[in-house]
mmCIF file of C-alpha atoms in Angstrom:
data_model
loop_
_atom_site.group_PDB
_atom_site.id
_atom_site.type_symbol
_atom_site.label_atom_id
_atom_site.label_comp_id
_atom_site.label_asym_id
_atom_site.label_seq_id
_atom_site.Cartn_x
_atom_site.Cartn_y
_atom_site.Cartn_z
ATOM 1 C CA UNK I 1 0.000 0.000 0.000
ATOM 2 C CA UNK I 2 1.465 3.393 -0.995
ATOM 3 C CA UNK I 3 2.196 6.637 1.658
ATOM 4 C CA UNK I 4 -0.718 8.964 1.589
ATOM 5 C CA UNK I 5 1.333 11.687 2.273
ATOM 6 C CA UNK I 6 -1.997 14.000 2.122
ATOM 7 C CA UNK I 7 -3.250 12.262 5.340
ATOM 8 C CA UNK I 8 0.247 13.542 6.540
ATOM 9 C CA UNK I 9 -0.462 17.014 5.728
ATOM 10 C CA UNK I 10 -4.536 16.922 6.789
ATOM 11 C CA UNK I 11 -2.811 16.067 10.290
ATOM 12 C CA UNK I 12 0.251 18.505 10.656
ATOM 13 C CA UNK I 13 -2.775 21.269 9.337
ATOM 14 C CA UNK I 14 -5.017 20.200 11.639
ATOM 15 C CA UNK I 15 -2.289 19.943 15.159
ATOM 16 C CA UNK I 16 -0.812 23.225 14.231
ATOM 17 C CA UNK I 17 -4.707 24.708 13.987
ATOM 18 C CA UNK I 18 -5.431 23.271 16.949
ATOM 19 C CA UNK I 19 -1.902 23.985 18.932
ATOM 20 C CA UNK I 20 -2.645 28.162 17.921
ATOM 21 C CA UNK I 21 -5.856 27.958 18.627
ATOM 22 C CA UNK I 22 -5.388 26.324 22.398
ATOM 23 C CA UNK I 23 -2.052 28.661 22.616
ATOM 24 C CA UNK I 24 -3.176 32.359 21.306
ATOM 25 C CA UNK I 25 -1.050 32.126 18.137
ATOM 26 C CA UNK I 26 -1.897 32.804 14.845
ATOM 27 C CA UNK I 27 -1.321 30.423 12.091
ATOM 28 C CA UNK I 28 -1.228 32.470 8.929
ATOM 29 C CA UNK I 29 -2.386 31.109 5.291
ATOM 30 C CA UNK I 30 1.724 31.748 4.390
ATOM 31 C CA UNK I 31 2.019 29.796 7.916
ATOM 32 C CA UNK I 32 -0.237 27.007 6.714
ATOM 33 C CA UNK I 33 1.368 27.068 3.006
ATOM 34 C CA UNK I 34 4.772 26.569 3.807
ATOM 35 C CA UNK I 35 3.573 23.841 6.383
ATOM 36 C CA UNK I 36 2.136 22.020 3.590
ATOM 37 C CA UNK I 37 5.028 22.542 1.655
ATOM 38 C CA UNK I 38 7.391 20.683 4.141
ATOM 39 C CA UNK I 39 4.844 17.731 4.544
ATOM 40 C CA UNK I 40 4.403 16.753 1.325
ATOM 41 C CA UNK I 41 6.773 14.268 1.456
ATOM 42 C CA UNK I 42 9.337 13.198 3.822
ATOM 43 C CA UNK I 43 12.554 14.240 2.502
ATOM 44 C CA UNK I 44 14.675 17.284 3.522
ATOM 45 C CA UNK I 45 13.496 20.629 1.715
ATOM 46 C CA UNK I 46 15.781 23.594 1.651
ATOM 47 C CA UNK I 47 14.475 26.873 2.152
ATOM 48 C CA UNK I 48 14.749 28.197 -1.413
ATOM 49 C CA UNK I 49 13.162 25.222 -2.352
ATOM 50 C CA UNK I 50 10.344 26.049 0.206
ATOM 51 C CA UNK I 51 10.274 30.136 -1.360
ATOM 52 C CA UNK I 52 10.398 28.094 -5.082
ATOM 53 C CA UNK I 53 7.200 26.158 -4.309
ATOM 54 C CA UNK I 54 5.204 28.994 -2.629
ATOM 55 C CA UNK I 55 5.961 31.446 -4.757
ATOM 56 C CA UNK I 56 4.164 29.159 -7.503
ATOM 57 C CA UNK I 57 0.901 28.852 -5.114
ATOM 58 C CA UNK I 58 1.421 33.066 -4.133
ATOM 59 C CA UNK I 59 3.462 34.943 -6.689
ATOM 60 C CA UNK I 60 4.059 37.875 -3.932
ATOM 61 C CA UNK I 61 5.637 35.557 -1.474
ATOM 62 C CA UNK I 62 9.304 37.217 -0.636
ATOM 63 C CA UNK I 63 11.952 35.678 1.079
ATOM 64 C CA UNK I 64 11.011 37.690 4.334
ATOM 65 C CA UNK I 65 7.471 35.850 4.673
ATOM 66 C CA UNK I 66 8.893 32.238 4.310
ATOM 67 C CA UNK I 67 11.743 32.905 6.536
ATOM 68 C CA UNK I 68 9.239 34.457 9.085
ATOM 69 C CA UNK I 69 7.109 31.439 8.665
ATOM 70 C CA UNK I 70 9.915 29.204 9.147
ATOM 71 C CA UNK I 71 11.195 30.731 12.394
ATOM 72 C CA UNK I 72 7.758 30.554 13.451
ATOM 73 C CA UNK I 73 6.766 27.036 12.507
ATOM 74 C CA UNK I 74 10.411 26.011 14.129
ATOM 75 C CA UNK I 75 9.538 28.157 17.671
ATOM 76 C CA UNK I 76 6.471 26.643 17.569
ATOM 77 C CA UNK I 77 7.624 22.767 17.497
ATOM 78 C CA UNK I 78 5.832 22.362 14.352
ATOM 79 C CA UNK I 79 9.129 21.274 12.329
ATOM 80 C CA UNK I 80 12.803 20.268 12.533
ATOM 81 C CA UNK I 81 15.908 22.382 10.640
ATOM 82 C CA UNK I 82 18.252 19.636 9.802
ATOM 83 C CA UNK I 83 21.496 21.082 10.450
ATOM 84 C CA UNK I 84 23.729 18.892 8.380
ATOM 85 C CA UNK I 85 21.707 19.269 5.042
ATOM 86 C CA UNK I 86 20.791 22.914 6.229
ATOM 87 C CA UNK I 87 17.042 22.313 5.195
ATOM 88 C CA UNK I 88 13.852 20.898 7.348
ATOM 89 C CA UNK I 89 11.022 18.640 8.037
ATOM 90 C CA UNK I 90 7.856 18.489 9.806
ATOM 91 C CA UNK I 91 7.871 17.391 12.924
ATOM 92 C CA UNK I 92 5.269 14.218 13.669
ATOM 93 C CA UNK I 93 5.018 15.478 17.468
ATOM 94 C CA UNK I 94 4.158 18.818 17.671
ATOM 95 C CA UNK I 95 1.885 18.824 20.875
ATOM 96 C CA UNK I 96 5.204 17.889 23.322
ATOM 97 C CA UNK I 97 8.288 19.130 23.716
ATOM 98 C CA UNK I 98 10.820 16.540 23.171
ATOM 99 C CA UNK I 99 14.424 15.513 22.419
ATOM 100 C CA UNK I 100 14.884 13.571 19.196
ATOM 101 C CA UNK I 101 17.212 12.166 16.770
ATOM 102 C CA UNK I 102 16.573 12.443 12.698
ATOM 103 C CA UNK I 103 17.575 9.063 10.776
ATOM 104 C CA UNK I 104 18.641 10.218 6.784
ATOM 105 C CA UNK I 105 19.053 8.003 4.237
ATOM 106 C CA UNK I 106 22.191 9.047 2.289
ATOM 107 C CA UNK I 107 20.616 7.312 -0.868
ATOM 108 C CA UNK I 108 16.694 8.663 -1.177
ATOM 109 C CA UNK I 109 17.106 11.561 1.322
ATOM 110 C CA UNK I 110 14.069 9.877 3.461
ATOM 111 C CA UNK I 111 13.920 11.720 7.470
ATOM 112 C CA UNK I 112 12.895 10.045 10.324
ATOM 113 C CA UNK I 113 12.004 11.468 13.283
ATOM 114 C CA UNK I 114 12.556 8.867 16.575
ATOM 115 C CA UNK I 115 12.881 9.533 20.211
ATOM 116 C CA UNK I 116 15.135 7.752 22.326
ATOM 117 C CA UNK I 117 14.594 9.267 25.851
ATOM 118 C CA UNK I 118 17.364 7.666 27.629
ATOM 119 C CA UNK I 119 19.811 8.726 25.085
ATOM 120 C CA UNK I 120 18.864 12.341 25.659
ATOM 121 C CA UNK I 121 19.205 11.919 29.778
ATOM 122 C CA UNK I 122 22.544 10.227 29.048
ATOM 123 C CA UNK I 123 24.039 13.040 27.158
ATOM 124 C CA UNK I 124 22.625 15.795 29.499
ATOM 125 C CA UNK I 125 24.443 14.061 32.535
ATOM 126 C CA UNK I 126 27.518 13.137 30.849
ATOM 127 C CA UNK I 127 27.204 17.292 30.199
ATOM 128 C CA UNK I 128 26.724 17.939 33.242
ATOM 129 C CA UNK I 129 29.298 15.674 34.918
ATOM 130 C CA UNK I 130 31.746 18.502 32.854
ATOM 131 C CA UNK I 131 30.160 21.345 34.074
ATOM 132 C CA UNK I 132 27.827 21.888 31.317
ATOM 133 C CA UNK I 133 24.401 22.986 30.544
ATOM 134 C CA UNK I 134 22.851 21.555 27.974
ATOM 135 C CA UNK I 135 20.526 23.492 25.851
ATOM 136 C CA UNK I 136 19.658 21.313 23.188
ATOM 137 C CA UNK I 137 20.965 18.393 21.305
ATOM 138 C CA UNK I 138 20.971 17.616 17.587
ATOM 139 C CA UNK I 139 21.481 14.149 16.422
ATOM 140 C CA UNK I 140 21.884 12.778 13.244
ATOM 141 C CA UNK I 141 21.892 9.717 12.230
ATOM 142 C CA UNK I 142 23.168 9.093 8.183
ATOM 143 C CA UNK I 143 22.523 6.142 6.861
ATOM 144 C CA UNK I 144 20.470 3.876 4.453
ATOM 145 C CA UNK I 145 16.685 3.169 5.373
ATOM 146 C CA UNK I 146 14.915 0.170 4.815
ATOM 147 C CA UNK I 147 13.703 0.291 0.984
ATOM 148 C CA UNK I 148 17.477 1.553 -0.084
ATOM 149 C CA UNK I 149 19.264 -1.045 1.742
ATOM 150 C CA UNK I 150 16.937 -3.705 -0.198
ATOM 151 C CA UNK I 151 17.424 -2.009 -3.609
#
């Protein structure tokens, strides 16, 4: 059975509606557009890829409103910036704050978002066991996923 990648998007729209509405924000239509953009697939989209595609849907998009709408969609929880491919990804957890790792496949550019809790309370002690406070943690794990390593 193929992805429905649409069902992906219906529910990233709908949790981001419903995370504004319960937290006083407002989510935009350029908001909502360059959500959509993200979510239609799962692969790593850079963010002249993300102006590209919404300046076909709004032809008076600027750089300014997708990079607002990316620092707010990333603030928000509602998406990941991978670091090492400078580019991002919706994030299938919006309603918690969490720790996570990304898995990328090196071959189809497929992201997965996973959550290993103990790995996160591992590297904040070892931090802290040096006198260090952790802010955050990015982890990414490069690889092949399932389908490529098959091929």
């Amino acid at each position: 059975m193929a992805h429905n990648h649409q069902h992906c998007i219906d529910t990233a729209i709908t949790a981001a509606e419903r995370i504004c509405r319960e937290q006083g924000l407002r989510f935009t239509e350029s908001r909502k557009r360059v959500l959509k953009i993200i979510w239609d697939n799962h692969e790593a989209i850079k963010a002249y890829d993300i102006l590209e595609r919404l300046q076909k849907i709004d032809r008076s998009a600027k750089p300014p409103t997708a990079y607002r709408a990316l620092d707010f969609l990333l603030e928000n929880g509602f998406i990941h910036r991978i670091e090492s491919l400078n580019s991002y990804i919706g994030c299938p957890n919006p309603d918690h704050t969490h720790h996570f790792q990304l898995l990328i496949c090196e071959k189809c550019g497929l992201v997965k978002e996973m959550d290993v809790p103990d790995l996160a309370e591992q590297l904040k002690s070892a931090a802290e066991k040096h006198n260090f406070t952790m802010h955050q943690q990015v982890i990414e794990v490069h690889g092949l996923c399932q389908e490529c390593q098959s091929n």
